[in-house]
Coordinates of C-alpha atoms in Angstrom, one line a residue:
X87 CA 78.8 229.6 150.3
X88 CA 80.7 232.8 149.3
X89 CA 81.2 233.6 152.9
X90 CA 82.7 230.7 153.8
X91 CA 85.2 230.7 150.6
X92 CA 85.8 233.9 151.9
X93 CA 86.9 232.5 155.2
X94 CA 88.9 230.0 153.5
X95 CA 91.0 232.3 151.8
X96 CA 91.8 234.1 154.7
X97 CA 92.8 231.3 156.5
X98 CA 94.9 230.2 154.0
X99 CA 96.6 233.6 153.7
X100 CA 97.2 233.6 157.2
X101 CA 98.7 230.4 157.6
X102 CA 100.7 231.4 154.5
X103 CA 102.3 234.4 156.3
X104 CA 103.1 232.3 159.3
X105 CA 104.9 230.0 157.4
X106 CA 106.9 232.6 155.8
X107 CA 107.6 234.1 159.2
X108 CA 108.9 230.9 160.1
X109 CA 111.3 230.1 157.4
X110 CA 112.1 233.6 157.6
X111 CA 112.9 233.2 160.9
X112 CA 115.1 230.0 160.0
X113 CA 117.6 229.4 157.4
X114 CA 117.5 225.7 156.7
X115 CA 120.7 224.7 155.3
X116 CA 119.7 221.2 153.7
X117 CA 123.5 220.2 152.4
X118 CA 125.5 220.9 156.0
X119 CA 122.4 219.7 158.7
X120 CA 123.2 223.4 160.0
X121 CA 120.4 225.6 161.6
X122 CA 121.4 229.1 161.4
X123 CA 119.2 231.6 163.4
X124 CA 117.5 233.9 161.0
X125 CA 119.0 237.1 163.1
X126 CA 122.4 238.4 162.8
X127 CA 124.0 236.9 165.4
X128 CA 127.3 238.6 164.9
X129 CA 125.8 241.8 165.6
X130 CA 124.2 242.6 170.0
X131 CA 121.8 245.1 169.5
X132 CA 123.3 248.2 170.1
X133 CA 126.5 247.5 168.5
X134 CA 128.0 249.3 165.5
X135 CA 129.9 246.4 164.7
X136 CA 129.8 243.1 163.8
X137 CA 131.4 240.3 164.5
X138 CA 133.3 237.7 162.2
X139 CA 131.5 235.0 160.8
X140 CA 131.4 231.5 162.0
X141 CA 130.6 229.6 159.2
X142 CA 132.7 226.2 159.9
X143 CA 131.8 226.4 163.4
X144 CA 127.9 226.5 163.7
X145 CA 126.4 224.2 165.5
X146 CA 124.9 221.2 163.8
X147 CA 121.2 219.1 164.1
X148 CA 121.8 216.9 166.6
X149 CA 120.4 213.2 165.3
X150 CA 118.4 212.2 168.0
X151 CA 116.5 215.5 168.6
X152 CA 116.7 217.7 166.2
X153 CA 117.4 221.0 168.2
X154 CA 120.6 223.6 168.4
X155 CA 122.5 222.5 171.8
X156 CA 122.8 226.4 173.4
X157 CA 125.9 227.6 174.9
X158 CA 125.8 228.7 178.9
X159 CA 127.3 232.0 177.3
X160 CA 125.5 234.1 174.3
X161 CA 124.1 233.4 170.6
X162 CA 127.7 234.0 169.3
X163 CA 129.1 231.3 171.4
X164 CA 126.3 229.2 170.6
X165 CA 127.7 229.7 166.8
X166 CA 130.9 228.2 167.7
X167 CA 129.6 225.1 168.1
X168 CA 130.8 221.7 170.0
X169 CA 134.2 221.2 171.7
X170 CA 134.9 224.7 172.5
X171 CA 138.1 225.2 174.7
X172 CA 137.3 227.9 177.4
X173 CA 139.2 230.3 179.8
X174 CA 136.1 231.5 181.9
X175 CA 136.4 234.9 184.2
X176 CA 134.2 236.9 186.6
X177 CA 133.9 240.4 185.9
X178 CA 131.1 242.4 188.2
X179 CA 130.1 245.6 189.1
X180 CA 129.7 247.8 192.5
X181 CA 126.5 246.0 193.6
X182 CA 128.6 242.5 194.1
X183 CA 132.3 244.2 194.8
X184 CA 132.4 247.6 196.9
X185 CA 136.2 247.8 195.8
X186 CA 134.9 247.9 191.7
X187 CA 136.4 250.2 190.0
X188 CA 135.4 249.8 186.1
X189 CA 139.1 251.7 184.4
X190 CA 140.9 249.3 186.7
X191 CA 138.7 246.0 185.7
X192 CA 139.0 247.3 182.1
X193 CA 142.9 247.3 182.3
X194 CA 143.5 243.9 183.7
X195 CA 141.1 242.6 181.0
X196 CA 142.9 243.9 178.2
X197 CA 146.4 242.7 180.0
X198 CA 144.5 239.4 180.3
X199 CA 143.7 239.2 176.3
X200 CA 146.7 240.1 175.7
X201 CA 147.9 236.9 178.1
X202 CA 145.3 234.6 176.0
X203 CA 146.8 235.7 172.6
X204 CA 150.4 234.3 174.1
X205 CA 149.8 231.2 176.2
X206 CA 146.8 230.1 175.2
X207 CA 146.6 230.7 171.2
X208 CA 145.8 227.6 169.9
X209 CA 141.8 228.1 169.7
X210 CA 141.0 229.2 173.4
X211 CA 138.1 231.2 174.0
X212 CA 138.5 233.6 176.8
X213 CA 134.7 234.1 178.6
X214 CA 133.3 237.2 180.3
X215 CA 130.6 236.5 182.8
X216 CA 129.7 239.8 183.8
X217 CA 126.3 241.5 185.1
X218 CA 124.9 244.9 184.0
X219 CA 127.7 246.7 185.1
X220 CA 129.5 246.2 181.8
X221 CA 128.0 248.1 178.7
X222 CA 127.4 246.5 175.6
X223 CA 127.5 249.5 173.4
X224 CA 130.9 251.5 174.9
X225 CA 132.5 248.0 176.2
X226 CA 131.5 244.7 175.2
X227 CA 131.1 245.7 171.3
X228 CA 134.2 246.9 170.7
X229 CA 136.2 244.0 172.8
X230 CA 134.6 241.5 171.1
X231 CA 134.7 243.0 167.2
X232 CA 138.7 243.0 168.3
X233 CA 139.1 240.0 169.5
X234 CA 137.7 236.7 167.7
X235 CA 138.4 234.8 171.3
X236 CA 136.8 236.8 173.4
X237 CA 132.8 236.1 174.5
X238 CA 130.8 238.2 176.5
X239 CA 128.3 236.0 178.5
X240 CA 125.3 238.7 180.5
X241 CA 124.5 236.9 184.3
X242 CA 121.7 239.3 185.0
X243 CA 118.8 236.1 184.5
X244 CA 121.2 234.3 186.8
X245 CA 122.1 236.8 189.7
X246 CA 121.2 234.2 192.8
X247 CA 124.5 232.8 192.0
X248 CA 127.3 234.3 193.4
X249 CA 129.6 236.6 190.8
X250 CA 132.7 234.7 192.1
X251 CA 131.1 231.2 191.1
X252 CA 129.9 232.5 187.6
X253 CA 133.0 231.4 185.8
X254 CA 132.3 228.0 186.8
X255 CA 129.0 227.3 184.4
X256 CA 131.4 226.4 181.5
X257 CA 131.7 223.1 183.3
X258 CA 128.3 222.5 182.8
X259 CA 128.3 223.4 178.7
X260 CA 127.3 221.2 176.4
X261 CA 129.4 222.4 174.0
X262 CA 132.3 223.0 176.0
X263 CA 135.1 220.5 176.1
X264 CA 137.6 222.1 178.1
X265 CA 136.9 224.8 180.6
X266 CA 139.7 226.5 182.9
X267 CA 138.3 229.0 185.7
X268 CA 140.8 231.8 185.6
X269 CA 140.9 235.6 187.9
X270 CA 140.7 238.9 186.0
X271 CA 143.5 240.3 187.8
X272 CA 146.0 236.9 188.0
X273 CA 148.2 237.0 184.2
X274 CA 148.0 233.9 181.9
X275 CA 151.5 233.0 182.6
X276 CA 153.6 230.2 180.7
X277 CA 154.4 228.1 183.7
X278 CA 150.7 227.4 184.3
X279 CA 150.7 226.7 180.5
X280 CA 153.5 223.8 181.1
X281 CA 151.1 222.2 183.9
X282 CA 148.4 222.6 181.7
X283 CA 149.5 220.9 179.0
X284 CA 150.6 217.9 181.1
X285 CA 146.5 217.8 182.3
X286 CA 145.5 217.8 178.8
X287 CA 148.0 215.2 177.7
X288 CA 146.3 212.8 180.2
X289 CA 143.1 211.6 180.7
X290 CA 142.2 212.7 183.7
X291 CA 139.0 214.8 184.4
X292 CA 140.0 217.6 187.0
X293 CA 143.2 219.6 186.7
X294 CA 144.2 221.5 190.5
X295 CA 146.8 224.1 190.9
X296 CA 148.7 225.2 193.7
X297 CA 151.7 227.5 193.8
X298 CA 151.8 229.3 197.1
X299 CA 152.3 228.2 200.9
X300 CA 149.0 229.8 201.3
X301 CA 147.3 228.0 199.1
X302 CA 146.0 225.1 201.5
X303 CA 142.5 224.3 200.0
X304 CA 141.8 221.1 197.3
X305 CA 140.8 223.6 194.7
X306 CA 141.6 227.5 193.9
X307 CA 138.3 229.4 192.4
X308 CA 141.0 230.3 189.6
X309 CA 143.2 227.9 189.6
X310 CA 141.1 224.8 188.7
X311 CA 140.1 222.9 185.2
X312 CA 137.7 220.2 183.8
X313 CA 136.4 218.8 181.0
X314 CA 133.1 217.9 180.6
X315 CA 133.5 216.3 177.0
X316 CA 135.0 213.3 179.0
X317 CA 132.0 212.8 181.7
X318 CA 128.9 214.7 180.8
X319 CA 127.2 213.0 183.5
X320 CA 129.6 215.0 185.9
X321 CA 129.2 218.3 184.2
X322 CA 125.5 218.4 184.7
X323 CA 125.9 217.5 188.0
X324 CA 128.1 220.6 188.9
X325 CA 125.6 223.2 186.7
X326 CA 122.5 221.4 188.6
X327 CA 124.5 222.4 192.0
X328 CA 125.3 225.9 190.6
X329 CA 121.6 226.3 189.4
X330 CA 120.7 225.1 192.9
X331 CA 119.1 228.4 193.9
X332 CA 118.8 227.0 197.5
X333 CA 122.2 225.6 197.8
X334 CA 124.3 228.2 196.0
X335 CA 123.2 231.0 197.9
X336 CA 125.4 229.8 200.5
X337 CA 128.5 230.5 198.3
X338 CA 128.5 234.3 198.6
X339 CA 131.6 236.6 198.8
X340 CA 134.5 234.4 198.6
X341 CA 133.2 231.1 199.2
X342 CA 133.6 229.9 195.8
X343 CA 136.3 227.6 197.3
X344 CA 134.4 226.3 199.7
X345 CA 131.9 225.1 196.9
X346 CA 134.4 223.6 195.0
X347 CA 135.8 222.0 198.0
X348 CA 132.1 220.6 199.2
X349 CA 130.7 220.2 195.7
X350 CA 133.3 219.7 193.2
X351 CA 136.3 217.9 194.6
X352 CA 134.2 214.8 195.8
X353 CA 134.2 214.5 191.9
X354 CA 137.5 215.6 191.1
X355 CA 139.7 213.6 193.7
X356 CA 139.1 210.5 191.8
X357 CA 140.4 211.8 188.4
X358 CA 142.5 214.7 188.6
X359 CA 146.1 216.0 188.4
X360 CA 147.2 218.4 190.7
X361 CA 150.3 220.0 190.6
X362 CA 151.9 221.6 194.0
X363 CA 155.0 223.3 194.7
X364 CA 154.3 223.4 198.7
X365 CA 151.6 221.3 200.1
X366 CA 152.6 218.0 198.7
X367 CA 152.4 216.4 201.4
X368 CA 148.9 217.3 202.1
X369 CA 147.7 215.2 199.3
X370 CA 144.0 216.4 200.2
X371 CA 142.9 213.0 199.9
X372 CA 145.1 212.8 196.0
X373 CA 148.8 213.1 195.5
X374 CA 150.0 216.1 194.1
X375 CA 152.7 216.1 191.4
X376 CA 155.3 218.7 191.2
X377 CA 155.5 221.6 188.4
X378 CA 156.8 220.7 185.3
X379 CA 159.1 224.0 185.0
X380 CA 160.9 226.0 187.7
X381 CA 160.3 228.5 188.5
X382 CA 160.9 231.6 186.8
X383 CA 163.8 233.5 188.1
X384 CA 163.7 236.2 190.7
X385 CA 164.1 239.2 188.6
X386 CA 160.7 238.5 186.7
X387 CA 157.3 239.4 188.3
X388 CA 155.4 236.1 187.1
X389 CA 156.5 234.6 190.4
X390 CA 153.8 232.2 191.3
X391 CA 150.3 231.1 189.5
X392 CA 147.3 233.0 190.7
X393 CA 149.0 236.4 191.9
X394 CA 147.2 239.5 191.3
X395 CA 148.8 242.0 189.1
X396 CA 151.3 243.5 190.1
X397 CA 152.4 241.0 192.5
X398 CA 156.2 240.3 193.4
X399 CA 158.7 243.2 193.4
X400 CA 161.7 242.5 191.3
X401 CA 164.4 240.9 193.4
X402 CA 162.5 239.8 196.2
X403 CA 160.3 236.4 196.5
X404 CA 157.3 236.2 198.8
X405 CA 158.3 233.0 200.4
X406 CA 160.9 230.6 200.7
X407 CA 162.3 227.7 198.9
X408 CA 159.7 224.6 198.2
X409 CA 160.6 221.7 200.4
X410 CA 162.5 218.6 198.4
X411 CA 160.0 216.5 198.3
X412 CA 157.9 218.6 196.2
X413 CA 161.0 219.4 193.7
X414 CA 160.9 216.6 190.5
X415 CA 162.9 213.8 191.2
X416 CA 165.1 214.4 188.3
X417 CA 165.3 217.9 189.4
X418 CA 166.3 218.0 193.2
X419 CA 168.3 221.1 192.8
X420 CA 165.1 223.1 192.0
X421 CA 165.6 225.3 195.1
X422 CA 162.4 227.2 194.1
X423 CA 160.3 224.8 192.1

């Protein structure tokens, strides 16, 4: 008999412990409906900082089953919470890009924050999917302790998809409402802002920009929007095709334009705005709408969306003038529009 009250009291100690463990593990905040993780998540391991706090922005129970959606990106971003609005970038190391050269990656992503802070201030979250090139400790820490709008997100669980098409998973976020697919080395400029905020003003799905004779495909890999908070049906979709180990492997290199142009524009062409300065009369099976604001003048080196830094050279414009019918029609005198 005293053996087996023995056995009972362990037991019970045990199961005791585990419970602790658990609500340890968990911070149950009954008032909100919010389920904090018991870590820190402001701090990556290996970090000497920490990050602010996200208090307003954690993510609530959901209703129906009681779990934490998770973001595409890290634990932080998961903090933020629903109806984040994301500018999402590629950054990857020698093994994916012979031509990588970390100083010069570094400096273009600084320039780019510095774009963000700009054009895109009001609440956009600028996303890093990199691989293991990037260090946490000498690179991602101190970025990120900066700069409140800036999330790494680590690729190395996901390297069968190509480095070029990892900016794309935002569109498959649950808790993304707006994501943007952007290049390291093209600037945030305030003409693509302008178009930008026409998309948003509407209701269409897709936004599609194109500002260069060259650019003669439906969608640019960084030059392209959606929002999945208005068809969620559609953003799974697009992250079951990138998950697609089978089907994305074919995307290497620089075919991320070719998947969006197989796998994303059969979605897009029936909800999108796309603004063209050159190609508007190849509609791509849509008509194109013109730019809202000219272009900037001649003597400033944001000449066209999507140019990598530096780009033009002060006084001298890669192309011609954009034929009239792709001027505004209140606006025919927009020589370069």
């Amino acid at each position: 008999m005293k053996n087996r009250q023995f056995i009972y009291l362990i037991l019970t100690v045990s199961l005791g412990s585990f419970v602790v463990l658990i609500i340890g593990r968990f911070d149950l905040i009954s008032s909100t409906g919010i389920l904090l993780l018991g870590n820190d998540y402001r701090r990556r391991p290996g970090c000497t900082c920490s990050r602010s706090s996200l208090t307003s922005l954690r993510s609530p129970l959901t209703s129906e089953n009681s779990h934490i959606q998770l973001s595409l990106c890290s634990e932080y971003a998961t903090q933020r919470g629903p109806h984040q609005r994301i500018i999402a970038i590629s950054l990857f190391g020698p093994k994916e890009n012979r031509m990588f050269q970390m100083n010069r990656s570094l400096a273009l992503l600084h320039q780019l924050i510095e774009d963000l802070n700009v054009v895109y201030p009001d609440n956009f979250i600028l996303r890093v999917y990199h691989d293991d090139a990037v260090d946490s400790s000498n690179i991602i820490c101190p970025i990120e302790c900066k700069h409140p709008n800036v999330d790494f997100c680590n690729m190395t669980d996901k390297l069968y998809i190509p480095p070029k098409i990892w900016r794309f998973t935002p569109a498959g976020d649950p808790l993304v409402d707006i994501m943007m697919s952007r290049d390291l080395d093209s600037p945030l400029t305030k003409r693509e802002r302008a178009a930008v905020d026409v998309w948003l003003a509407s209701n269409k799905l897709f936004h599609s920009l194109r500002d260069h004779p060259l650019h003669n495909v439906p969608m640019l890999g960084g030059m392209w929007g959606f929002r999945p908070s208005l068809n969620r049906s559609i953003s799974r979709l697009i992250l079951d095709k990138i998950y697609n180990r089978e089907l994305i492997k074919r995307y290497g290199g620089r075919a991320d334009q070719s998947f969006l142009s197989s796998h994303v524009w059969s979605y897009a062409k029936a909800s999108v705005i796309a603004h063209d300065s050159f190609l508007c009369k190849h509609e791509f099976g849509q008509k194109s709408e013109p730019f809202p604001t000219q272009r900037p003048a001649v003597n400033e080196t944001n000449c066209f969306i999507g140019w990598a830094r530096p780009c033009c050279t002060p006084g001298k414009r890669p192309f011609g003038p954009c034929p009239p019918e792709c001027r505004p029609k209140d606006h025919p005198e927009w020589v370069y529009c």
